[in-house]
Amino acid sequence: RRQRPVLLRNVGGKFRVATRQGGPYFEKEHPARGLALADVDNDGRIDAVVSQVNEPAAVLRNVADVGGNHWLGVELIGRGHADVVGAKVVLECGGRTQTRFAKGGGSYASSPDRRLVFGLGAADRIDRLTVVWPDRTKQAWTDLLVDRYHPLTQGAGQ
């Protein structure tokens, strides 16, 4: 059955309804079933792809103004192409620490972008990024440039 989509915005850890700012897709009902989050245009802003029944998939590009803020993206590559699900990534930057986990799976009939994205705010460099791989080995990087994606291969140097 068709339902009206809802867009929520995270404001300081609390979600606020932002459906009116979402654009034309949010103005009518859709038979949506699956949602995949991905940075489809590699700009550091996470986009959404919605699979639907008897309608084409909808690609919802995130065009929000980031106001000069920076980001860092990583693609984890396991040794010998081993699965990286369960890897822990810790970013230290500008006196803050952020943690992400590599996950598998996603929404119904869809799969998300497996790259991880960190918002850096005004910081234009990172202090340290540490990966704890699923086999519990650790690696750290300190010279990753911001506003781009970096492939990080288990066991390979910086």
PDB file of C-alpha atoms in Angstrom, residues 2-139:
ATOM      1  CA  ARG A   2       1.063   3.570  -0.570  1.00  0.00           C
ATOM      2  CA  GLN A   3       2.298   5.695   2.284  1.00  0.00           C
ATOM      3  CA  ARG A   4       3.505   9.255   2.622  1.00  0.00           C
ATOM      4  CA  PRO A   5       7.292   9.354   3.191  1.00  0.00           C
ATOM      5  CA  VAL A   6       8.685  11.050   6.283  1.00  0.00           C
ATOM      6  CA  LEU A   7      12.025  12.854   6.474  1.00  0.00           C
ATOM      7  CA  LEU A   8      13.641  13.358   9.871  1.00  0.00           C
ATOM      8  CA  ARG A   9      16.615  15.554  10.713  1.00  0.00           C
ATOM      9  CA  ASN A  10      18.996  14.823  13.570  1.00  0.00           C
ATOM     10  CA  VAL A  11      19.380  18.017  15.576  1.00  0.00           C
ATOM     11  CA  GLY A  12      21.712  17.486  18.513  1.00  0.00           C
ATOM     12  CA  GLY A  13      20.669  13.865  19.037  1.00  0.00           C
ATOM     13  CA  LYS A  14      16.930  14.537  18.682  1.00  0.00           C
ATOM     14  CA  PHE A  15      14.991  13.914  15.504  1.00  0.00           C
ATOM     15  CA  ARG A  16      12.826  16.689  14.064  1.00  0.00           C
ATOM     16  CA  VAL A  17      10.341  16.313  11.226  1.00  0.00           C
ATOM     17  CA  ALA A  18      11.788  17.896   8.066  1.00  0.00           C
ATOM     18  CA  THR A  19       9.424  16.407   5.490  1.00  0.00           C
ATOM     19  CA  ARG A  20       8.429  19.803   4.037  1.00  0.00           C
ATOM     20  CA  GLN A  21      12.067  20.534   3.183  1.00  0.00           C
ATOM     21  CA  GLY A  22      12.504  17.171   1.410  1.00  0.00           C
ATOM     22  CA  GLY A  23      11.297  18.198  -2.013  1.00  0.00           C
ATOM     23  CA  PRO A  24       8.692  16.827  -4.450  1.00  0.00           C
ATOM     24  CA  TYR A  25       9.143  13.135  -3.549  1.00  0.00           C
ATOM     25  CA  PHE A  26       7.784  13.846  -0.075  1.00  0.00           C
ATOM     26  CA  GLU A  27       4.607  15.533  -1.364  1.00  0.00           C
ATOM     27  CA  LYS A  28       2.736  12.353  -2.335  1.00  0.00           C
ATOM     28  CA  GLU A  29       2.332   8.743  -1.278  1.00  0.00           C
ATOM     29  CA  HIS A  30       4.513   5.933  -2.667  1.00  0.00           C
ATOM     30  CA  PRO A  31       4.565   2.118  -2.452  1.00  0.00           C
ATOM     31  CA  ALA A  32       8.101   2.210  -1.026  1.00  0.00           C
ATOM     32  CA  ARG A  33       9.648  -0.996   0.300  1.00  0.00           C
ATOM     33  CA  GLY A  34      13.420  -0.722   0.708  1.00  0.00           C
ATOM     34  CA  LEU A  35      15.885   2.042   1.498  1.00  0.00           C
ATOM     35  CA  ALA A  36      19.586   2.093   0.684  1.00  0.00           C
ATOM     36  CA  LEU A  37      21.760   4.907   1.986  1.00  0.00           C
ATOM     37  CA  ALA A  38      24.740   5.720  -0.204  1.00  0.00           C
ATOM     38  CA  ASP A  39      26.866   8.631  -1.335  1.00  0.00           C
ATOM     39  CA  VAL A  40      25.907   8.196  -4.987  1.00  0.00           C
ATOM     40  CA  ASP A  41      27.767  11.308  -6.166  1.00  0.00           C
ATOM     41  CA  ASN A  42      30.825  11.005  -3.865  1.00  0.00           C
ATOM     42  CA  ASP A  43      30.384  14.436  -2.287  1.00  0.00           C
ATOM     43  CA  GLY A  44      30.367  13.267   1.352  1.00  0.00           C
ATOM     44  CA  ARG A  45      26.631  13.836   1.769  1.00  0.00           C
ATOM     45  CA  ILE A  46      24.628  10.649   2.178  1.00  0.00           C
ATOM     46  CA  ASP A  47      21.895  10.184  -0.434  1.00  0.00           C
ATOM     47  CA  ALA A  48      18.969   7.750  -0.384  1.00  0.00           C
ATOM     48  CA  VAL A  49      17.703   5.262  -2.947  1.00  0.00           C
ATOM     49  CA  VAL A  50      14.182   3.951  -2.364  1.00  0.00           C
ATOM     50  CA  SER A  51      12.974   0.734  -4.008  1.00  0.00           C
ATOM     51  CA  GLN A  52       9.266   0.701  -4.768  1.00  0.00           C
ATOM     52  CA  VAL A  53       6.535  -1.618  -6.035  1.00  0.00           C
ATOM     53  CA  ASN A  54       5.309  -0.857  -9.573  1.00  0.00           C
ATOM     54  CA  GLU A  55       7.208   2.435  -9.651  1.00  0.00           C
ATOM     55  CA  PRO A  56      10.798   3.180 -10.605  1.00  0.00           C
ATOM     56  CA  ALA A  57      13.306   3.420  -7.782  1.00  0.00           C
ATOM     57  CA  ALA A  58      13.655   6.938  -6.432  1.00  0.00           C
ATOM     58  CA  VAL A  59      17.088   8.508  -6.003  1.00  0.00           C
ATOM     59  CA  LEU A  60      16.971  11.255  -3.399  1.00  0.00           C
ATOM     60  CA  ARG A  61      20.142  13.338  -3.618  1.00  0.00           C
ATOM     61  CA  ASN A  62      21.272  15.140  -0.514  1.00  0.00           C
ATOM     62  CA  VAL A  63      21.959  18.704  -1.628  1.00  0.00           C
ATOM     63  CA  ALA A  64      22.014  20.277   1.838  1.00  0.00           C
ATOM     64  CA  ASP A  65      24.348  23.230   2.268  1.00  0.00           C
ATOM     65  CA  VAL A  66      27.250  22.023   4.432  1.00  0.00           C
ATOM     66  CA  GLY A  67      28.378  25.568   5.152  1.00  0.00           C
ATOM     67  CA  GLY A  68      32.095  24.932   4.620  1.00  0.00           C
ATOM     68  CA  ASN A  69      32.169  21.889   6.889  1.00  0.00           C
ATOM     69  CA  HIS A  70      34.451  18.995   6.016  1.00  0.00           C
ATOM     70  CA  TRP A  71      34.132  15.223   5.931  1.00  0.00           C
ATOM     71  CA  LEU A  72      36.241  12.084   5.624  1.00  0.00           C
ATOM     72  CA  GLY A  73      35.181   8.821   4.009  1.00  0.00           C
ATOM     73  CA  VAL A  74      36.794   5.396   4.280  1.00  0.00           C
ATOM     74  CA  GLU A  75      36.341   2.153   2.401  1.00  0.00           C
ATOM     75  CA  LEU A  76      37.603  -0.817   4.397  1.00  0.00           C
ATOM     76  CA  ILE A  77      39.252  -3.610   2.426  1.00  0.00           C
ATOM     77  CA  GLY A  78      39.986  -6.815   4.323  1.00  0.00           C
ATOM     78  CA  ARG A  79      43.222  -8.761   3.842  1.00  0.00           C
ATOM     79  CA  GLY A  80      42.735 -11.079   0.873  1.00  0.00           C
ATOM     80  CA  HIS A  81      39.323  -9.440   0.373  1.00  0.00           C
ATOM     81  CA  ALA A  82      38.081 -10.891   3.663  1.00  0.00           C
ATOM     82  CA  ASP A  83      34.775  -9.512   4.895  1.00  0.00           C
ATOM     83  CA  VAL A  84      35.158  -6.450   7.122  1.00  0.00           C
ATOM     84  CA  VAL A  85      31.790  -6.694   8.897  1.00  0.00           C
ATOM     85  CA  GLY A  86      32.404  -5.986  12.573  1.00  0.00           C
ATOM     86  CA  ALA A  87      35.432  -3.744  12.041  1.00  0.00           C
ATOM     87  CA  LYS A  88      35.515  -0.740  14.369  1.00  0.00           C
ATOM     88  CA  VAL A  89      36.725   2.625  13.061  1.00  0.00           C
ATOM     89  CA  VAL A  90      37.614   5.388  15.519  1.00  0.00           C
ATOM     90  CA  LEU A  91      38.307   8.912  14.297  1.00  0.00           C
ATOM     91  CA  GLU A  92      40.000  11.511  16.499  1.00  0.00           C
ATOM     92  CA  CYS A  93      39.681  15.024  15.168  1.00  0.00           C
ATOM     93  CA  GLY A  94      39.524  18.473  16.723  1.00  0.00           C
ATOM     94  CA  GLY A  95      39.172  17.192  20.270  1.00  0.00           C
ATOM     95  CA  ARG A  96      36.279  14.874  19.374  1.00  0.00           C
ATOM     96  CA  THR A  97      36.133  11.114  18.945  1.00  0.00           C
ATOM     97  CA  GLN A  98      33.689   9.411  16.575  1.00  0.00           C
ATOM     98  CA  THR A  99      33.183   5.680  16.202  1.00  0.00           C
ATOM     99  CA  ARG A 100      31.643   3.710  13.336  1.00  0.00           C
ATOM    100  CA  PHE A 101      31.227  -0.029  12.804  1.00  0.00           C
ATOM    101  CA  ALA A 102      31.302  -1.824   9.462  1.00  0.00           C
ATOM    102  CA  LYS A 103      27.936  -3.492   9.040  1.00  0.00           C
ATOM    103  CA  GLY A 104      26.451  -5.978   6.641  1.00  0.00           C
ATOM    104  CA  GLY A 105      22.899  -6.039   5.339  1.00  0.00           C
ATOM    105  CA  GLY A 106      20.408  -3.245   5.222  1.00  0.00           C
ATOM    106  CA  SER A 107      16.767  -2.595   4.513  1.00  0.00           C
ATOM    107  CA  TYR A 108      14.362  -4.922   2.698  1.00  0.00           C
ATOM    108  CA  ALA A 109      15.509  -5.723  -0.870  1.00  0.00           C
ATOM    109  CA  SER A 110      18.403  -3.259  -0.698  1.00  0.00           C
ATOM    110  CA  SER A 111      21.969  -2.914   0.459  1.00  0.00           C
ATOM    111  CA  PRO A 112      23.714   0.247   1.660  1.00  0.00           C
ATOM    112  CA  ASP A 113      26.998   1.824   0.633  1.00  0.00           C
ATOM    113  CA  ARG A 114      29.556   0.074   2.852  1.00  0.00           C
ATOM    114  CA  ARG A 115      31.849   3.084   2.965  1.00  0.00           C
ATOM    115  CA  LEU A 116      31.883   5.010   6.243  1.00  0.00           C
ATOM    116  CA  VAL A 117      31.575   8.798   6.372  1.00  0.00           C
ATOM    117  CA  PHE A 118      32.582  11.058   9.254  1.00  0.00           C
ATOM    118  CA  GLY A 119      31.464  14.669   9.581  1.00  0.00           C
ATOM    119  CA  LEU A 120      34.390  16.867  10.688  1.00  0.00           C
ATOM    120  CA  GLY A 121      32.730  20.253  11.093  1.00  0.00           C
ATOM    121  CA  ALA A 122      35.208  23.074  10.523  1.00  0.00           C
ATOM    122  CA  ALA A 123      38.274  20.824  11.071  1.00  0.00           C
ATOM    123  CA  ASP A 124      40.364  20.593   7.903  1.00  0.00           C
ATOM    124  CA  ARG A 125      42.609  17.749   9.087  1.00  0.00           C
ATOM    125  CA  ILE A 126      42.292  14.661  11.257  1.00  0.00           C
ATOM    126  CA  ASP A 127      44.457  13.695  14.210  1.00  0.00           C
ATOM    127  CA  ARG A 128      44.165   9.922  13.924  1.00  0.00           C
ATOM    128  CA  LEU A 129      41.972   7.234  12.419  1.00  0.00           C
ATOM    129  CA  THR A 130      42.225   3.763  13.937  1.00  0.00           C
ATOM    130  CA  VAL A 131      40.725   0.575  12.510  1.00  0.00           C
ATOM    131  CA  VAL A 132      40.227  -2.505  14.665  1.00  0.00           C
ATOM    132  CA  TRP A 133      39.739  -5.233  12.068  1.00  0.00           C
ATOM    133  CA  PRO A 134      37.432  -8.222  12.713  1.00  0.00           C
ATOM    134  CA  ASP A 135      40.464 -10.385  13.597  1.00  0.00           C
ATOM    135  CA  ARG A 136      41.304  -7.768  16.318  1.00  0.00           C
ATOM    136  CA  THR A 137      44.436  -6.438  14.618  1.00  0.00           C
ATOM    137  CA  LYS A 138      44.770  -2.646  14.721  1.00  0.00           C
ATOM    138  CA  GLN A 139      46.020  -0.088  12.250  1.00  0.00           C
TER     139      GLN A 139
END
